[in-house]
Amino acid sequence: MLSFRFAVRLLLIALITGLTVPQFAAADVREDIAAVLKVDHQARNIDLARQGVENLQKSGIDALLPILNGLEDANPLAANYLRNAFETVASDAVANGQKLPVEDLLNFVRRTKNRDIARRLAFEWIRKVEPEQAEELIPNFLGDPSAELRREAVARLLKEAEQMEPNNPGRQSRYLQALSGASDDDQVKKIVAALKDLDVEVNVQEHYGFLNTWHLIGPFDNRDKKGFDVVYPPENEINLEAEYEGQLGPVRWQQLQTDDPYGLLNIATDFGPYKGAVVYAYSEFESEYDQPVELRLATPNAWKIWLNDELVFEREEYHRGTFFDQYRVPARLKPGKNKILIKVLQNEQDDSWAQVYQIQFRICQPNGMALQPAGKE
């Protein structure tokens, strides 16, 4: 709802110019959203953004869709401001007995090209004001690009399976259906355990798309952590037959395959408990066509990643902990063979917790679902 003073201002302007109030209101909303989007990650233009939010909060329900669309190009700080503006407008409208534009919000959620955070926000408000319509949306989320919305569909199927009698044959199909959309590890573990009780084994490596076959070479010198910027031979060429001078003598590539369900490649135990060392891990991935992906890595060690000879990301940090999908690097695969090279560095700390030397790596779709190599069913 427009504030009284704001409405009067618009009316006067409209009378002077001959244009309609909605035209002015829409223009003001666009300008206020543009002001919010000018704030950057260092909080430059923050006063402008705050004024924009304050104006938007008084703009009424006609501003809701433009705010959602504004989230498309928003950085994290601007997105927080726009979300705040949306929440305030929606809350005030509901408190004043106004109806939100639910049909517009439903269409916004259904359009999967809209940004995930905006679709999620719209869905949350549909759920608040029209819970039955929100519930009807959920089954359609199972193959959704948004991990958060997909989680809703998986949770629904899990609940349905758990409420069935133990001997109901529909339980297994519900769990398998849930697994097809699950990428959050807590849900995957729950499904895998339930299917195991039904004598169905799940290949977790394949479900997530972990790379399990690697060629390793090393160690090269990283004493005093000086190896991070040193260009050792594998960074110049990938020749799996080559021999190079390493930290402790000549080194050659060795192939290792991990059968860990989560694709964990334990360099310390399977290759060598080296300290002050650099080890390179190399693998290949066949892609059917050019496509966007995410390279997802977990390691407590310093690292660099090259995709097709191009350095795509690096992080010089040791033993700050590790967890599933710790690092997410947007990348693009080319058709055919893609080369992945990871430089993994261990320092010389002798604390018991600093002996971990490992990587876990997968290539997945940007939505977190596994990407299978070309030619694999």
Short mmCIF file of C-alpha atoms in Angstrom, two decimals:
data_model
loop_
_atom_site.label_atom_id
_atom_site.label_comp_id
_atom_site.label_asym_id
_atom_site.label_seq_id
_atom_site.Cartn_x
_atom_site.Cartn_y
_atom_site.Cartn_z
CA MET A 1 0.00 0.00 0.00
CA LEU A 2 1.29 3.49 -0.86
CA SER A 3 1.95 5.77 2.09
CA PHE A 4 -0.32 8.79 2.23
CA ARG A 5 2.45 11.34 1.61
CA PHE A 6 3.91 9.23 -1.19
CA ALA A 7 0.52 8.86 -2.82
CA VAL A 8 -0.17 12.60 -2.58
CA ARG A 9 3.22 13.36 -4.14
CA LEU A 10 2.51 11.03 -7.05
CA LEU A 11 -0.94 12.49 -7.54
CA LEU A 12 0.38 16.06 -7.71
CA ILE A 13 3.08 15.09 -10.19
CA ALA A 14 0.53 13.27 -12.30
CA LEU A 15 -1.78 16.29 -12.35
CA ILE A 16 1.07 18.56 -13.44
CA THR A 17 2.43 16.28 -16.16
CA GLY A 18 -0.70 14.55 -17.37
CA LEU A 19 0.84 11.09 -16.81
CA THR A 20 -0.82 8.41 -14.71
CA VAL A 21 0.07 7.59 -11.10
CA PRO A 22 0.98 3.97 -11.93
CA GLN A 23 3.48 5.19 -14.55
CA PHE A 24 5.20 7.35 -11.96
CA ALA A 25 5.06 4.69 -9.28
CA ALA A 26 6.62 2.11 -11.59
CA ALA A 27 9.35 4.52 -12.59
CA ASP A 28 10.13 5.31 -8.96
CA VAL A 29 10.30 1.61 -8.07
CA ARG A 30 12.73 0.99 -10.91
CA GLU A 31 14.89 3.90 -9.77
CA ASP A 32 14.85 2.70 -6.17
CA ILE A 33 15.82 -0.84 -7.19
CA ALA A 34 18.59 0.57 -9.36
CA ALA A 35 19.83 2.56 -6.34
CA VAL A 36 19.94 -0.60 -4.21
CA LEU A 37 21.85 -2.47 -6.90
CA LYS A 38 24.59 0.19 -6.85
CA VAL A 39 25.87 -0.92 -3.45
CA ASP A 40 28.95 -3.10 -3.89
CA HIS A 41 30.60 -5.72 -1.71
CA GLN A 42 32.69 -3.00 -0.03
CA ALA A 43 29.49 -1.14 0.90
CA ARG A 44 30.18 1.75 -1.47
CA ASN A 45 26.93 3.67 -2.26
CA ILE A 46 25.36 2.23 0.88
CA ASP A 47 23.50 5.46 1.75
CA LEU A 48 21.93 5.43 -1.70
CA ALA A 49 20.95 1.80 -1.26
CA ARG A 50 19.41 2.42 2.17
CA GLN A 51 17.32 5.26 0.79
CA GLY A 52 16.22 3.00 -2.05
CA VAL A 53 15.12 0.30 0.40
CA GLU A 54 13.27 2.84 2.52
CA ASN A 55 11.37 4.05 -0.54
CA LEU A 56 10.63 0.51 -1.72
CA GLN A 57 9.24 -0.44 1.67
CA LYS A 58 6.56 2.24 1.14
CA SER A 59 5.80 1.34 -2.44
CA GLY A 60 2.98 -1.17 -2.02
CA ILE A 61 2.35 -4.58 -3.51
CA ASP A 62 2.91 -3.44 -7.10
CA ALA A 63 6.61 -3.34 -6.20
CA LEU A 64 6.79 -7.03 -5.25
CA LEU A 65 7.42 -8.46 -8.73
CA PRO A 66 9.91 -5.74 -9.71
CA ILE A 67 11.83 -6.41 -6.48
CA LEU A 68 11.97 -10.14 -7.28
CA ASN A 69 13.24 -9.33 -10.76
CA GLY A 70 15.78 -6.94 -9.22
CA LEU A 71 17.30 -9.84 -7.32
CA GLU A 72 18.48 -11.26 -10.64
CA ASP A 73 21.55 -9.01 -10.77
CA ALA A 74 22.00 -8.34 -7.06
CA ASN A 75 25.25 -9.01 -5.21
CA PRO A 76 24.86 -10.56 -1.73
CA LEU A 77 24.58 -7.20 0.06
CA ALA A 78 22.09 -5.75 -2.43
CA ALA A 79 20.14 -9.02 -2.33
CA ASN A 80 19.78 -8.69 1.46
CA TYR A 81 18.43 -5.17 1.05
CA LEU A 82 15.95 -6.21 -1.65
CA ARG A 83 14.81 -9.22 0.36
CA ASN A 84 14.24 -6.90 3.32
CA ALA A 85 12.18 -4.55 1.15
CA PHE A 86 10.10 -7.44 -0.21
CA GLU A 87 9.45 -8.84 3.28
CA THR A 88 8.35 -5.45 4.59
CA VAL A 89 6.00 -4.73 1.68
CA ALA A 90 4.46 -8.22 1.85
CA SER A 91 4.10 -8.14 5.65
CA ASP A 92 2.47 -4.69 5.63
CA ALA A 93 0.09 -5.75 2.90
CA VAL A 94 -1.02 -8.86 4.76
CA ALA A 95 -1.35 -6.90 8.01
CA ASN A 96 -3.58 -4.37 6.23
CA GLY A 97 -5.81 -7.05 4.77
CA GLN A 98 -4.52 -6.76 1.22
CA LYS A 99 -4.16 -9.81 -1.00
CA LEU A 100 -0.75 -10.54 -2.42
CA PRO A 101 -0.54 -11.12 -6.20
CA VAL A 102 -0.40 -14.88 -5.68
CA GLU A 103 -0.92 -15.80 -9.35
CA ASP A 104 2.02 -13.60 -10.34
CA LEU A 105 4.14 -15.13 -7.58
CA LEU A 106 3.19 -18.64 -8.70
CA ASN A 107 4.22 -17.86 -12.25
CA PHE A 108 7.47 -16.36 -10.99
CA VAL A 109 8.28 -19.54 -9.05
CA ARG A 110 7.38 -21.76 -12.02
CA ARG A 111 9.81 -19.90 -14.28
CA THR A 112 13.00 -21.85 -13.58
CA LYS A 113 15.21 -19.27 -15.32
CA ASN A 114 14.51 -16.83 -12.50
CA ARG A 115 17.19 -16.66 -9.83
CA ASP A 116 16.97 -19.30 -7.12
CA ILE A 117 16.90 -16.91 -4.16
CA ALA A 118 14.08 -14.89 -5.71
CA ARG A 119 12.02 -17.99 -6.51
CA ARG A 120 12.55 -19.28 -2.97
CA LEU A 121 11.41 -15.94 -1.50
CA ALA A 122 8.29 -15.95 -3.65
CA PHE A 123 7.57 -19.55 -2.68
CA GLU A 124 7.89 -18.77 1.04
CA TRP A 125 5.25 -16.04 0.75
CA ILE A 126 2.89 -18.22 -1.27
CA ARG A 127 3.25 -20.79 1.49
CA LYS A 128 2.35 -18.15 4.11
CA VAL A 129 -0.76 -16.81 2.41
CA GLU A 130 -1.93 -19.74 0.25
CA PRO A 131 -0.42 -22.90 1.77
CA GLU A 132 -2.51 -25.26 -0.34
CA GLN A 133 -1.23 -23.74 -3.58
CA ALA A 134 2.33 -23.95 -2.29
CA GLU A 135 1.85 -27.63 -1.50
CA GLU A 136 0.65 -28.25 -5.06
CA LEU A 137 3.90 -26.81 -6.40
CA ILE A 138 6.20 -29.08 -4.41
CA PRO A 139 6.05 -32.30 -6.49
CA ASN A 140 7.19 -30.31 -9.53
CA PHE A 141 10.40 -29.30 -7.75
CA LEU A 142 12.03 -32.76 -7.89
CA GLY A 143 14.03 -31.95 -11.04
CA ASP A 144 14.28 -28.23 -10.32
CA PRO A 145 17.54 -26.30 -10.86
CA SER A 146 17.16 -24.85 -7.36
CA ALA A 147 18.66 -27.13 -4.70
CA GLU A 148 16.49 -25.50 -2.02
CA LEU A 149 13.24 -26.10 -3.90
CA ARG A 150 14.35 -29.61 -4.87
CA ARG A 151 14.89 -30.31 -1.20
CA GLU A 152 11.20 -29.62 -0.60
CA ALA A 153 10.19 -32.31 -3.11
CA VAL A 154 12.66 -34.82 -1.70
CA ALA A 155 11.41 -34.19 1.84
CA ARG A 156 7.83 -34.74 0.69
CA LEU A 157 8.70 -38.12 -0.88
CA LEU A 158 10.67 -39.16 2.21
CA LYS A 159 7.71 -38.38 4.41
CA GLU A 160 5.37 -40.35 2.16
CA ALA A 161 7.70 -43.36 2.19
CA GLU A 162 8.12 -43.26 5.96
CA GLN A 163 4.35 -43.18 6.48
CA MET A 164 3.82 -46.34 4.41
CA GLU A 165 3.55 -49.79 5.96
CA PRO A 166 6.90 -51.65 5.95
CA ASN A 167 5.63 -54.22 3.44
CA ASN A 168 4.20 -51.66 1.05
CA PRO A 169 6.04 -52.06 -2.30
CA GLY A 170 5.55 -48.35 -2.95
CA ARG A 171 8.13 -47.46 -0.31
CA GLN A 172 11.08 -48.50 -2.47
CA SER A 173 9.85 -46.53 -5.47
CA ARG A 174 9.29 -43.47 -3.28
CA TYR A 175 12.85 -43.66 -1.93
CA LEU A 176 14.31 -44.16 -5.41
CA GLN A 177 12.29 -41.23 -6.71
CA ALA A 178 13.52 -39.10 -3.81
CA LEU A 179 17.12 -40.13 -4.53
CA SER A 180 16.78 -38.93 -8.14
CA GLY A 181 16.43 -35.35 -6.91
CA ALA A 182 18.56 -35.42 -3.76
CA SER A 183 21.86 -33.55 -3.56
CA ASP A 184 21.90 -32.50 0.10
CA ASP A 185 24.01 -35.04 1.92
CA ASP A 186 21.74 -35.39 4.97
CA GLN A 187 18.85 -36.39 2.70
CA VAL A 188 21.03 -38.69 0.58
CA LYS A 189 22.31 -40.52 3.67
CA LYS A 190 18.77 -40.99 4.93
CA ILE A 191 17.61 -42.39 1.59
CA VAL A 192 20.64 -44.66 1.17
CA ALA A 193 20.11 -46.12 4.66
CA ALA A 194 16.41 -46.70 4.01
CA LEU A 195 17.10 -48.40 0.67
CA LYS A 196 19.76 -50.57 2.28
CA ASP A 197 17.11 -51.84 4.70
CA LEU A 198 15.11 -52.77 1.59
CA ASP A 199 18.16 -54.63 0.16
CA VAL A 200 18.84 -51.92 -2.42
CA GLU A 201 22.48 -50.79 -2.60
CA VAL A 202 23.18 -47.26 -3.84
CA ASN A 203 26.45 -46.34 -5.54
CA VAL A 204 27.09 -43.07 -3.69
CA GLN A 205 30.19 -42.30 -5.75
CA GLU A 206 28.14 -42.41 -8.91
CA HIS A 207 25.20 -40.57 -7.39
CA TYR A 208 27.40 -37.57 -6.63
CA GLY A 209 29.73 -37.91 -9.63
CA PHE A 210 32.99 -38.21 -7.69
CA LEU A 211 36.09 -38.84 -9.78
CA ASN A 212 37.64 -42.02 -8.43
CA THR A 213 40.58 -42.72 -10.77
CA TRP A 214 43.65 -40.51 -10.60
CA HIS A 215 47.29 -40.40 -11.68
CA LEU A 216 49.56 -39.03 -8.95
CA ILE A 217 53.14 -37.80 -9.07
CA GLY A 218 55.41 -36.40 -6.36
CA PRO A 219 56.63 -35.37 -3.94
CA PHE A 220 58.11 -32.10 -5.11
CA ASP A 221 59.59 -29.60 -2.67
CA ASN A 222 57.26 -27.49 -0.50
CA ARG A 223 59.53 -26.97 2.51
CA ASP A 224 58.88 -23.60 4.15
CA LYS A 225 55.71 -23.55 2.00
CA LYS A 226 57.72 -22.27 -0.95
CA GLY A 227 56.27 -24.67 -3.51
CA PHE A 228 52.92 -22.94 -4.05
CA ASP A 229 54.24 -20.63 -6.77
CA VAL A 230 56.97 -22.93 -8.09
CA VAL A 231 56.13 -24.30 -11.53
CA TYR A 232 57.01 -27.99 -11.48
CA PRO A 233 57.01 -30.03 -14.73
CA PRO A 234 53.39 -31.32 -14.53
CA GLU A 235 52.21 -27.71 -14.82
CA ASN A 236 53.92 -27.46 -18.21
CA GLU A 237 53.01 -30.85 -19.65
CA ILE A 238 50.93 -33.92 -18.87
CA ASN A 239 53.09 -36.86 -19.94
CA LEU A 240 52.10 -39.92 -17.96
CA GLU A 241 55.26 -41.74 -19.15
CA ALA A 242 57.65 -39.01 -18.03
CA GLU A 243 60.09 -39.11 -15.13
CA TYR A 244 61.12 -35.97 -13.25
CA GLU A 245 63.47 -35.05 -10.43
CA GLY A 246 61.37 -34.82 -7.27
CA GLN A 247 62.01 -33.81 -3.67
CA LEU A 248 63.41 -37.21 -2.69
CA GLY A 249 64.69 -38.41 -6.09
CA PRO A 250 63.20 -39.37 -9.47
CA VAL A 251 59.39 -39.50 -9.55
CA ARG A 252 56.91 -41.04 -12.02
CA TRP A 253 53.12 -40.97 -12.39
CA GLN A 254 51.23 -43.69 -10.49
CA GLN A 255 47.59 -44.58 -11.01
CA LEU A 256 45.37 -44.79 -7.93
CA GLN A 257 41.69 -45.65 -7.67
CA THR A 258 39.63 -44.94 -4.59
CA ASP A 259 36.68 -47.10 -3.59
CA ASP A 260 35.66 -44.71 -0.82
CA PRO A 261 31.90 -44.06 -1.19
CA TYR A 262 32.58 -40.32 -1.10
CA GLY A 263 35.50 -40.46 -3.51
CA LEU A 264 38.09 -39.61 -0.87
CA LEU A 265 41.63 -39.91 -2.24
CA ASN A 266 43.90 -40.28 0.78
CA ILE A 267 47.32 -39.12 -0.37
CA ALA A 268 48.89 -39.60 3.07
CA THR A 269 47.99 -43.28 3.36
CA ASP A 270 47.73 -44.40 -0.28
CA PHE A 271 50.63 -42.48 -1.81
CA GLY A 272 52.94 -41.30 0.94
CA PRO A 273 52.82 -39.42 4.26
CA TYR A 274 54.95 -36.64 2.83
CA LYS A 275 55.62 -33.39 4.66
CA GLY A 276 56.65 -30.09 3.10
CA ALA A 277 55.57 -31.61 -0.20
CA VAL A 278 53.74 -31.02 -3.47
CA VAL A 279 51.79 -33.84 -5.11
CA TYR A 280 49.93 -33.52 -8.43
CA ALA A 281 46.73 -35.46 -9.17
CA TYR A 282 45.55 -35.79 -12.75
CA SER A 283 42.32 -37.17 -14.19
CA GLU A 284 40.18 -36.86 -17.33
CA PHE A 285 36.47 -36.41 -17.93
CA GLU A 286 34.61 -37.03 -21.19
CA SER A 287 31.88 -34.48 -21.85
CA GLU A 288 29.23 -35.06 -24.48
CA TYR A 289 29.09 -31.37 -25.33
CA ASP A 290 30.12 -27.87 -24.27
CA GLN A 291 28.42 -27.19 -20.96
CA PRO A 292 28.63 -25.20 -17.71
CA VAL A 293 29.60 -27.19 -14.63
CA GLU A 294 30.90 -26.76 -11.12
CA LEU A 295 34.17 -28.27 -9.96
CA ARG A 296 33.66 -29.16 -6.30
CA LEU A 297 36.68 -29.90 -4.15
CA ALA A 298 37.18 -30.71 -0.48
CA THR A 299 40.64 -30.71 1.08
CA PRO A 300 42.36 -29.33 4.20
CA ASN A 301 45.52 -28.67 2.15
CA ALA A 302 46.61 -25.81 -0.10
CA TRP A 303 45.67 -26.36 -3.75
CA LYS A 304 45.48 -25.19 -7.34
CA ILE A 305 43.18 -26.54 -10.08
CA TRP A 306 43.72 -26.42 -13.83
CA LEU A 307 41.01 -27.36 -16.31
CA ASN A 308 42.33 -28.02 -19.81
CA ASP A 309 45.66 -26.34 -18.93
CA GLU A 310 43.96 -23.20 -17.59
CA LEU A 311 44.30 -22.31 -13.92
CA VAL A 312 40.72 -21.90 -12.68
CA PHE A 313 41.23 -21.36 -8.94
CA GLU A 314 43.77 -21.65 -6.11
CA ARG A 315 43.89 -21.34 -2.34
CA GLU A 316 47.02 -21.22 -0.19
CA GLU A 317 45.71 -22.29 3.18
CA TYR A 318 46.59 -25.26 5.37
CA HIS A 319 44.52 -27.26 7.84
CA ARG A 320 41.52 -24.95 8.25
CA GLY A 321 39.22 -27.98 8.13
CA THR A 322 37.40 -29.76 5.33
CA PHE A 323 33.82 -30.65 4.51
CA PHE A 324 31.66 -31.92 1.65
CA ASP A 325 31.63 -29.62 -1.42
CA GLN A 326 33.97 -27.24 0.42
CA TYR A 327 35.03 -25.28 -2.67
CA ARG A 328 32.74 -24.66 -5.66
CA VAL A 329 34.38 -23.41 -8.84
CA PRO A 330 32.17 -22.53 -11.84
CA ALA A 331 33.75 -23.79 -15.06
CA ARG A 332 32.90 -24.92 -18.56
CA LEU A 333 33.63 -28.29 -20.13
CA LYS A 334 34.44 -28.65 -23.80
CA PRO A 335 33.13 -31.54 -25.91
CA GLY A 336 35.29 -34.66 -25.65
CA LYS A 337 38.21 -35.14 -23.26
CA ASN A 338 38.72 -32.61 -20.48
CA LYS A 339 41.93 -32.59 -18.43
CA ILE A 340 41.84 -31.92 -14.68
CA LEU A 341 45.08 -31.25 -12.81
CA ILE A 342 45.14 -30.57 -9.06
CA LYS A 343 48.25 -29.43 -7.19
CA VAL A 344 47.93 -30.50 -3.54
CA LEU A 345 50.38 -29.06 -1.01
CA GLN A 346 51.21 -30.29 2.47
CA ASN A 347 53.14 -28.15 4.97
CA GLU A 348 55.55 -29.29 7.70
CA GLN A 349 53.37 -28.96 10.82
CA ASP A 350 53.85 -31.96 13.10
CA ASP A 351 50.60 -31.66 15.09
CA SER A 352 48.49 -34.81 14.91
CA TRP A 353 45.62 -32.93 13.22
CA ALA A 354 47.96 -31.57 10.55
CA GLN A 355 48.81 -34.93 9.01
CA VAL A 356 45.71 -35.14 6.82
CA TYR A 357 46.67 -35.02 3.14
CA GLN A 358 43.68 -35.74 0.91
CA ILE A 359 41.26 -34.57 -1.74
CA GLN A 360 37.65 -35.27 -2.67
CA PHE A 361 36.61 -34.02 -6.08
CA ARG A 362 33.55 -34.15 -8.29
CA ILE A 363 32.24 -32.53 -11.44
CA CYS A 364 28.57 -31.72 -11.27
CA GLN A 365 25.89 -29.63 -12.90
CA PRO A 366 25.61 -26.09 -11.48
CA ASN A 367 22.60 -27.28 -9.47
CA GLY A 368 24.74 -29.84 -7.62
CA MET A 369 23.40 -32.95 -9.34
CA ALA A 370 25.96 -35.43 -10.66
CA LEU A 371 27.22 -35.17 -14.19
CA GLN A 372 27.99 -38.55 -15.72
CA PRO A 373 30.76 -38.79 -18.32
CA ALA A 374 29.75 -39.20 -21.95
CA GLY A 375 28.89 -42.74 -22.92
CA LYS A 376 27.96 -43.78 -19.37
CA GLU A 377 24.35 -44.74 -18.78
#
